[in-house]
């Protein structure tokens, strides 16, 4: 049998290449047009502050960084950072819990930008700074919402915002474990914000959600403390990237060496504010890109 080799004429080949090229160019421009979500893990020193710019242009802040007599992260870091990005209004502020390294910077932020809603655990915590913050929220007539597991926040139709914790009855006598935990999902890419939850709250989340916890990007609980990030929790979340919000030279020894090893053993790419500065993750809902800022803040580590 004779096998006849057919060769595509050159002009046809050219047309084929041209149509493939046009197809790829169309895909690239479509990707460029697709709205993106950007999450900034702002380097505030020893404390937490994440900014989320949603695909439809809404602004969410989770915690506001620390404050002490020598340093106000809200005034010195977060307000200028948001202003540089052109933020005019904050649509939602989530308070993970009432410790100073998470809420200390909020008074300056709330007095610099109009804020639509504040979500808080409502866990009664007697601290002058928390009580003052609640008064400020009230005086500014900001809508105050108690965040509880199961709540969905409708802010941007392109994303899903789910409150996963704390449970309704606030089971723990401790602000860390009662932290507000939020999962923000844009199509295939999910971010999990965990405040300062410890192993107890992690276990409870696993029991309640298991695979629902799965997220590509994890804000490491409690600054990488040895009391959090259990094997079971990492197994359930199964993150590809984890970010530790931690200040250089902090006096708590965060992050813990065993915890760092655990993340490494799980094959997670780790970023941390003390060595990487502000960490920015941008996603179109399909893929994501991690960028590291150069503006590392060196903290005296006065708050936990
Ligand atoms: Zn903390």
mmCIF file with all atom_site columns, N, CA and C in Angstrom, residues 35-88:
data_model
loop_
_atom_site.group_PDB
_atom_site.id
_atom_site.type_symbol
_atom_site.label_atom_id
_atom_site.label_alt_id
_atom_site.label_comp_id
_atom_site.label_asym_id
_atom_site.label_entity_id
_atom_site.label_seq_id
_atom_site.pdbx_PDB_ins_code
_atom_site.Cartn_x
_atom_site.Cartn_y
_atom_site.Cartn_z
_atom_site.occupancy
_atom_site.B_iso_or_equiv
_atom_site.pdbx_formal_charge
_atom_site.auth_seq_id
_atom_site.auth_comp_id
_atom_site.auth_asym_id
_atom_site.auth_atom_id
_atom_site.pdbx_PDB_model_num
ATOM 1   N N  . UNK A 1 35 ? -12.291 41.393 35.291 1.00 0.00 ? 35 UNK A N  1
ATOM 2   C CA . UNK A 1 35 ? -12.021 42.126 36.526 1.00 0.00 ? 35 UNK A CA 1
ATOM 3   C C  . UNK A 1 35 ? -11.240 41.277 37.518 1.00 0.00 ? 35 UNK A C  1
ATOM 4   N N  . UNK A 1 36 ? -10.356 41.908 38.240 1.00 0.00 ? 36 UNK A N  1
ATOM 5   C CA . UNK A 1 36 ? -9.540  41.159 39.191 1.00 0.00 ? 36 UNK A CA 1
ATOM 6   C C  . UNK A 1 36 ? -9.868  41.557 40.628 1.00 0.00 ? 36 UNK A C  1
ATOM 7   N N  . UNK A 1 37 ? -9.513  40.687 41.547 1.00 0.00 ? 37 UNK A N  1
ATOM 8   C CA . UNK A 1 37 ? -9.616  40.979 42.979 1.00 0.00 ? 37 UNK A CA 1
ATOM 9   C C  . UNK A 1 37 ? -8.181  41.047 43.516 1.00 0.00 ? 37 UNK A C  1
ATOM 10  N N  . UNK A 1 38 ? -7.908  42.077 44.312 1.00 0.00 ? 38 UNK A N  1
ATOM 11  C CA . UNK A 1 38 ? -6.560  42.216 44.862 1.00 0.00 ? 38 UNK A CA 1
ATOM 12  C C  . UNK A 1 38 ? -6.624  42.218 46.387 1.00 0.00 ? 38 UNK A C  1
ATOM 13  N N  . UNK A 1 39 ? -5.802  41.389 46.980 1.00 0.00 ? 39 UNK A N  1
ATOM 14  C CA . UNK A 1 39 ? -5.737  41.306 48.446 1.00 0.00 ? 39 UNK A CA 1
ATOM 15  C C  . UNK A 1 39 ? -4.356  41.764 48.892 1.00 0.00 ? 39 UNK A C  1
ATOM 16  N N  . UNK A 1 40 ? -4.346  42.754 49.768 1.00 0.00 ? 40 UNK A N  1
ATOM 17  C CA . UNK A 1 40 ? -3.081  43.294 50.273 1.00 0.00 ? 40 UNK A CA 1
ATOM 18  C C  . UNK A 1 40 ? -2.930  42.890 51.737 1.00 0.00 ? 40 UNK A C  1
ATOM 19  N N  . UNK A 1 41 ? -1.905  42.119 52.032 1.00 0.00 ? 41 UNK A N  1
ATOM 20  C CA . UNK A 1 41 ? -1.583  41.820 53.427 1.00 0.00 ? 41 UNK A CA 1
ATOM 21  C C  . UNK A 1 41 ? -0.575  42.890 53.833 1.00 0.00 ? 41 UNK A C  1
ATOM 22  N N  . UNK A 1 42 ? -1.114  43.948 54.431 1.00 0.00 ? 42 UNK A N  1
ATOM 23  C CA . UNK A 1 42 ? -0.296  45.147 54.646 1.00 0.00 ? 42 UNK A CA 1
ATOM 24  C C  . UNK A 1 42 ? 0.684   44.925 55.793 1.00 0.00 ? 42 UNK A C  1
ATOM 25  N N  . UNK A 1 43 ? 1.920   45.315 55.538 1.00 0.00 ? 43 UNK A N  1
ATOM 26  C CA . UNK A 1 43 ? 2.951   45.200 56.573 1.00 0.00 ? 43 UNK A CA 1
ATOM 27  C C  . UNK A 1 43 ? 2.730   46.300 57.610 1.00 0.00 ? 43 UNK A C  1
ATOM 28  N N  . UNK A 1 44 ? 2.141   45.906 58.739 1.00 0.00 ? 44 UNK A N  1
ATOM 29  C CA . UNK A 1 44 ? 1.835   46.882 59.795 1.00 0.00 ? 44 UNK A CA 1
ATOM 30  C C  . UNK A 1 44 ? 2.709   46.670 61.020 1.00 0.00 ? 44 UNK A C  1
ATOM 31  N N  . UNK A 1 45 ? 3.769   45.855 60.889 1.00 0.00 ? 45 UNK A N  1
ATOM 32  C CA . UNK A 1 45 ? 4.536   45.477 62.069 1.00 0.00 ? 45 UNK A CA 1
ATOM 33  C C  . UNK A 1 45 ? 3.844   44.301 62.737 1.00 0.00 ? 45 UNK A C  1
ATOM 34  N N  . UNK A 1 46 ? 3.964   44.182 64.076 1.00 0.00 ? 46 UNK A N  1
ATOM 35  C CA . UNK A 1 46 ? 3.379   43.028 64.768 1.00 0.00 ? 46 UNK A CA 1
ATOM 36  C C  . UNK A 1 46 ? 1.870   43.200 64.934 1.00 0.00 ? 46 UNK A C  1
ATOM 37  N N  . UNK A 1 47 ? 1.114   42.694 63.962 1.00 0.00 ? 47 UNK A N  1
ATOM 38  C CA . UNK A 1 47 ? -0.341  42.800 63.995 1.00 0.00 ? 47 UNK A CA 1
ATOM 39  C C  . UNK A 1 47 ? -0.898  42.420 62.638 1.00 0.00 ? 47 UNK A C  1
ATOM 40  N N  . UNK A 1 48 ? -2.239  42.510 62.524 1.00 0.00 ? 48 UNK A N  1
ATOM 41  C CA . UNK A 1 48 ? -2.919  42.096 61.289 1.00 0.00 ? 48 UNK A CA 1
ATOM 42  C C  . UNK A 1 48 ? -3.616  43.259 60.616 1.00 0.00 ? 48 UNK A C  1
ATOM 43  N N  . UNK A 1 49 ? -3.557  43.288 59.290 1.00 0.00 ? 49 UNK A N  1
ATOM 44  C CA . UNK A 1 49 ? -4.381  44.206 58.508 1.00 0.00 ? 49 UNK A CA 1
ATOM 45  C C  . UNK A 1 49 ? -4.374  43.752 57.052 1.00 0.00 ? 49 UNK A C  1
ATOM 46  N N  . UNK A 1 50 ? -5.554  43.348 56.556 1.00 0.00 ? 50 UNK A N  1
ATOM 47  C CA . UNK A 1 50 ? -5.671  42.948 55.152 1.00 0.00 ? 50 UNK A CA 1
ATOM 48  C C  . UNK A 1 50 ? -6.686  43.834 54.463 1.00 0.00 ? 50 UNK A C  1
ATOM 49  N N  . UNK A 1 51 ? -6.341  44.233 53.255 1.00 0.00 ? 51 UNK A N  1
ATOM 50  C CA . UNK A 1 51 ? -7.238  45.041 52.439 1.00 0.00 ? 51 UNK A CA 1
ATOM 51  C C  . UNK A 1 51 ? -7.641  44.227 51.220 1.00 0.00 ? 51 UNK A C  1
ATOM 52  N N  . UNK A 1 52 ? -8.946  44.216 50.939 1.00 0.00 ? 52 UNK A N  1
ATOM 53  C CA . UNK A 1 52 ? -9.420  43.479 49.766 1.00 0.00 ? 52 UNK A CA 1
ATOM 54  C C  . UNK A 1 52 ? -10.125 44.459 48.833 1.00 0.00 ? 52 UNK A C  1
ATOM 55  N N  . UNK A 1 53 ? -9.649  44.528 47.585 1.00 0.00 ? 53 UNK A N  1
ATOM 56  C CA . UNK A 1 53 ? -10.325 45.323 46.559 1.00 0.00 ? 53 UNK A CA 1
ATOM 57  C C  . UNK A 1 53 ? -11.054 44.328 45.666 1.00 0.00 ? 53 UNK A C  1
ATOM 58  N N  . UNK A 1 54 ? -12.391 44.357 45.695 1.00 0.00 ? 54 UNK A N  1
ATOM 59  C CA . UNK A 1 54 ? -13.167 43.320 45.017 1.00 0.00 ? 54 UNK A CA 1
ATOM 60  C C  . UNK A 1 54 ? -13.239 43.604 43.511 1.00 0.00 ? 54 UNK A C  1
ATOM 61  N N  . UNK A 1 55 ? -13.646 42.600 42.719 1.00 0.00 ? 55 UNK A N  1
ATOM 62  C CA . UNK A 1 55 ? -13.692 42.789 41.261 1.00 0.00 ? 55 UNK A CA 1
ATOM 63  C C  . UNK A 1 55 ? -14.618 43.939 40.838 1.00 0.00 ? 55 UNK A C  1
ATOM 64  N N  . UNK A 1 56 ? -15.679 44.198 41.618 1.00 0.00 ? 56 UNK A N  1
ATOM 65  C CA . UNK A 1 56 ? -16.587 45.301 41.253 1.00 0.00 ? 56 UNK A CA 1
ATOM 66  C C  . UNK A 1 56 ? -16.193 46.622 41.907 1.00 0.00 ? 56 UNK A C  1
ATOM 67  N N  . UNK A 1 57 ? -15.026 46.654 42.525 1.00 0.00 ? 57 UNK A N  1
ATOM 68  C CA . UNK A 1 57 ? -14.519 47.921 43.040 1.00 0.00 ? 57 UNK A CA 1
ATOM 69  C C  . UNK A 1 57 ? -14.925 48.262 44.472 1.00 0.00 ? 57 UNK A C  1
ATOM 70  N N  . UNK A 1 58 ? -15.390 47.259 45.229 1.00 0.00 ? 58 UNK A N  1
ATOM 71  C CA . UNK A 1 58 ? -15.690 47.506 46.651 1.00 0.00 ? 58 UNK A CA 1
ATOM 72  C C  . UNK A 1 58 ? -14.404 47.321 47.477 1.00 0.00 ? 58 UNK A C  1
ATOM 73  N N  . UNK A 1 59 ? -14.428 47.928 48.661 1.00 0.00 ? 59 UNK A N  1
ATOM 74  C CA . UNK A 1 59 ? -13.245 47.876 49.525 1.00 0.00 ? 59 UNK A CA 1
ATOM 75  C C  . UNK A 1 59 ? -13.598 47.241 50.865 1.00 0.00 ? 59 UNK A C  1
ATOM 76  N N  . UNK A 1 60 ? -12.823 46.243 51.234 1.00 0.00 ? 60 UNK A N  1
ATOM 77  C CA . UNK A 1 60 ? -13.030 45.547 52.512 1.00 0.00 ? 60 UNK A CA 1
ATOM 78  C C  . UNK A 1 60 ? -11.723 45.605 53.295 1.00 0.00 ? 60 UNK A C  1
ATOM 79  N N  . UNK A 1 61 ? -11.842 45.836 54.603 1.00 0.00 ? 61 UNK A N  1
ATOM 80  C CA . UNK A 1 61 ? -10.660 45.814 55.453 1.00 0.00 ? 61 UNK A CA 1
ATOM 81  C C  . UNK A 1 61 ? -10.875 44.774 56.547 1.00 0.00 ? 61 UNK A C  1
ATOM 82  N N  . UNK A 1 62 ? -9.889  43.927 56.743 1.00 0.00 ? 62 UNK A N  1
ATOM 83  C CA . UNK A 1 62 ? -9.968  42.979 57.856 1.00 0.00 ? 62 UNK A CA 1
ATOM 84  C C  . UNK A 1 62 ? -8.888  43.368 58.855 1.00 0.00 ? 62 UNK A C  1
ATOM 85  N N  . UNK A 1 63 ? -9.304  43.870 59.996 1.00 0.00 ? 63 UNK A N  1
ATOM 86  C CA . UNK A 1 63 ? -8.426  44.391 61.055 1.00 0.00 ? 63 UNK A CA 1
ATOM 87  C C  . UNK A 1 63 ? -7.677  45.655 60.601 1.00 0.00 ? 63 UNK A C  1
ATOM 88  N N  . UNK A 1 64 ? -7.124  46.358 61.592 1.00 0.00 ? 64 UNK A N  1
ATOM 89  C CA . UNK A 1 64 ? -6.532  47.669 61.277 1.00 0.00 ? 64 UNK A CA 1
ATOM 90  C C  . UNK A 1 64 ? -5.134  47.874 61.789 1.00 0.00 ? 64 UNK A C  1
ATOM 91  N N  . UNK A 1 65 ? -4.464  46.766 62.181 1.00 0.00 ? 65 UNK A N  1
ATOM 92  C CA . UNK A 1 65 ? -3.084  46.883 62.655 1.00 0.00 ? 65 UNK A CA 1
ATOM 93  C C  . UNK A 1 65 ? -2.994  47.359 64.099 1.00 0.00 ? 65 UNK A C  1
ATOM 94  N N  . UNK A 1 66 ? -1.779  47.384 64.623 1.00 0.00 ? 66 UNK A N  1
ATOM 95  C CA . UNK A 1 66 ? -1.561  47.693 66.042 1.00 0.00 ? 66 UNK A CA 1
ATOM 96  C C  . UNK A 1 66 ? -1.449  49.186 66.354 1.00 0.00 ? 66 UNK A C  1
ATOM 97  N N  . UNK A 1 67 ? -1.416  49.442 67.630 1.00 0.00 ? 67 UNK A N  1
ATOM 98  C CA . UNK A 1 67 ? -1.188  50.813 68.102 1.00 0.00 ? 67 UNK A CA 1
ATOM 99  C C  . UNK A 1 67 ? -0.559  50.724 69.475 1.00 0.00 ? 67 UNK A C  1
ATOM 100 N N  . UNK A 1 68 ? 0.409   51.564 69.748 1.00 0.00 ? 68 UNK A N  1
ATOM 101 C CA . UNK A 1 68 ? 0.976   51.693 71.088 1.00 0.00 ? 68 UNK A CA 1
ATOM 102 C C  . UNK A 1 68 ? 1.407   53.144 71.245 1.00 0.00 ? 68 UNK A C  1
ATOM 103 N N  . UNK A 1 69 ? 1.932   53.530 72.419 1.00 0.00 ? 69 UNK A N  1
ATOM 104 C CA . UNK A 1 69 ? 2.247   54.958 72.596 1.00 0.00 ? 69 UNK A CA 1
ATOM 105 C C  . UNK A 1 69 ? 3.257   55.491 71.572 1.00 0.00 ? 69 UNK A C  1
ATOM 106 N N  . UNK A 1 70 ? 3.998   54.619 70.909 1.00 0.00 ? 70 UNK A N  1
ATOM 107 C CA . UNK A 1 70 ? 5.042   55.088 69.982 1.00 0.00 ? 70 UNK A CA 1
ATOM 108 C C  . UNK A 1 70 ? 4.683   54.921 68.512 1.00 0.00 ? 70 UNK A C  1
ATOM 109 N N  . UNK A 1 71 ? 3.635   54.172 68.251 1.00 0.00 ? 71 UNK A N  1
ATOM 110 C CA . UNK A 1 71 ? 3.365   53.810 66.862 1.00 0.00 ? 71 UNK A CA 1
ATOM 111 C C  . UNK A 1 71 ? 1.876   53.517 66.661 1.00 0.00 ? 71 UNK A C  1
ATOM 112 N N  . UNK A 1 72 ? 1.273   54.207 65.713 1.00 0.00 ? 72 UNK A N  1
ATOM 113 C CA . UNK A 1 72 ? -0.125  53.949 65.359 1.00 0.00 ? 72 UNK A CA 1
ATOM 114 C C  . UNK A 1 72 ? -0.137  53.469 63.909 1.00 0.00 ? 72 UNK A C  1
ATOM 115 N N  . UNK A 1 73 ? -0.300  52.145 63.729 1.00 0.00 ? 73 UNK A N  1
ATOM 116 C CA . UNK A 1 73 ? -0.255  51.564 62.380 1.00 0.00 ? 73 UNK A CA 1
ATOM 117 C C  . UNK A 1 73 ? -1.355  52.146 61.488 1.00 0.00 ? 73 UNK A C  1
ATOM 118 N N  . UNK A 1 74 ? -2.503  52.468 62.109 1.00 0.00 ? 74 UNK A N  1
ATOM 119 C CA . UNK A 1 74 ? -3.605  53.037 61.328 1.00 0.00 ? 74 UNK A CA 1
ATOM 120 C C  . UNK A 1 74 ? -3.176  54.337 60.682 1.00 0.00 ? 74 UNK A C  1
ATOM 121 N N  . UNK A 1 75 ? -2.674  55.228 61.540 1.00 0.00 ? 75 UNK A N  1
ATOM 122 C CA . UNK A 1 75 ? -2.300  56.565 61.072 1.00 0.00 ? 75 UNK A CA 1
ATOM 123 C C  . UNK A 1 75 ? -1.050  56.542 60.190 1.00 0.00 ? 75 UNK A C  1
ATOM 124 N N  . UNK A 1 76 ? -0.071  55.745 60.603 1.00 0.00 ? 76 UNK A N  1
ATOM 125 C CA . UNK A 1 76 ? 1.236   55.816 59.927 1.00 0.00 ? 76 UNK A CA 1
ATOM 126 C C  . UNK A 1 76 ? 1.372   54.894 58.720 1.00 0.00 ? 76 UNK A C  1
ATOM 127 N N  . UNK A 1 77 ? 0.573   53.815 58.711 1.00 0.00 ? 77 UNK A N  1
ATOM 128 C CA . UNK A 1 77 ? 0.742   52.846 57.618 1.00 0.00 ? 77 UNK A CA 1
ATOM 129 C C  . UNK A 1 77 ? -0.514  52.683 56.772 1.00 0.00 ? 77 UNK A C  1
ATOM 130 N N  . UNK A 1 78 ? -1.639  52.361 57.431 1.00 0.00 ? 78 UNK A N  1
ATOM 131 C CA . UNK A 1 78 ? -2.817  51.932 56.669 1.00 0.00 ? 78 UNK A CA 1
ATOM 132 C C  . UNK A 1 78 ? -3.485  53.109 55.947 1.00 0.00 ? 78 UNK A C  1
ATOM 133 N N  . UNK A 1 79 ? -3.688  54.225 56.652 1.00 0.00 ? 79 UNK A N  1
ATOM 134 C CA . UNK A 1 79 ? -4.341  55.382 56.014 1.00 0.00 ? 79 UNK A CA 1
ATOM 135 C C  . UNK A 1 79 ? -3.532  55.857 54.795 1.00 0.00 ? 79 UNK A C  1
ATOM 136 N N  . UNK A 1 80 ? -2.212  56.067 54.914 1.00 0.00 ? 80 UNK A N  1
ATOM 137 C CA . UNK A 1 80 ? -1.449  56.465 53.714 1.00 0.00 ? 80 UNK A CA 1
ATOM 138 C C  . UNK A 1 80 ? -1.484  55.407 52.602 1.00 0.00 ? 80 UNK A C  1
ATOM 139 N N  . UNK A 1 81 ? -1.485  54.128 52.985 1.00 0.00 ? 81 UNK A N  1
ATOM 140 C CA . UNK A 1 81 ? -1.501  53.039 51.989 1.00 0.00 ? 81 UNK A CA 1
ATOM 141 C C  . UNK A 1 81 ? -2.804  53.077 51.185 1.00 0.00 ? 81 UNK A C  1
ATOM 142 N N  . UNK A 1 82 ? -3.931  53.204 51.914 1.00 0.00 ? 82 UNK A N  1
ATOM 143 C CA . UNK A 1 82 ? -5.239  53.255 51.245 1.00 0.00 ? 82 UNK A CA 1
ATOM 144 C C  . UNK A 1 82 ? -5.361  54.512 50.388 1.00 0.00 ? 82 UNK A C  1
ATOM 145 N N  . UNK A 1 83 ? -4.869  55.630 50.922 1.00 0.00 ? 83 UNK A N  1
ATOM 146 C CA . UNK A 1 83 ? -4.945  56.901 50.176 1.00 0.00 ? 83 UNK A CA 1
ATOM 147 C C  . UNK A 1 83 ? -4.141  56.797 48.881 1.00 0.00 ? 83 UNK A C  1
ATOM 148 N N  . UNK A 1 84 ? -2.961  56.160 48.958 1.00 0.00 ? 84 UNK A N  1
ATOM 149 C CA . UNK A 1 84 ? -2.123  56.015 47.756 1.00 0.00 ? 84 UNK A CA 1
ATOM 150 C C  . UNK A 1 84 ? -2.814  55.166 46.693 1.00 0.00 ? 84 UNK A C  1
ATOM 151 N N  . UNK A 1 85 ? -3.664  54.235 47.136 1.00 0.00 ? 85 UNK A N  1
ATOM 152 C CA . UNK A 1 85 ? -4.398  53.393 46.185 1.00 0.00 ? 85 UNK A CA 1
ATOM 153 C C  . UNK A 1 85 ? -5.634  54.096 45.636 1.00 0.00 ? 85 UNK A C  1
ATOM 154 N N  . UNK A 1 86 ? -5.930  55.267 46.194 1.00 0.00 ? 86 UNK A N  1
ATOM 155 C CA . UNK A 1 86 ? -7.103  56.019 45.739 1.00 0.00 ? 86 UNK A CA 1
ATOM 156 C C  . UNK A 1 86 ? -8.398  55.570 46.400 1.00 0.00 ? 86 UNK A C  1
ATOM 157 N N  . UNK A 1 87 ? -8.299  54.854 47.525 1.00 0.00 ? 87 UNK A N  1
ATOM 158 C CA . UNK A 1 87 ? -9.506  54.419 48.239 1.00 0.00 ? 87 UNK A CA 1
ATOM 159 C C  . UNK A 1 87 ? -10.214 55.647 48.810 1.00 0.00 ? 87 UNK A C  1
ATOM 160 N N  . UNK A 1 88 ? -11.533 55.737 48.554 1.00 0.00 ? 88 UNK A N  1
ATOM 161 C CA . UNK A 1 88 ? -12.305 56.885 49.046 1.00 0.00 ? 88 UNK A CA 1
ATOM 162 C C  . UNK A 1 88 ? -13.258 56.479 50.165 1.00 0.00 ? 88 UNK A C  1
#
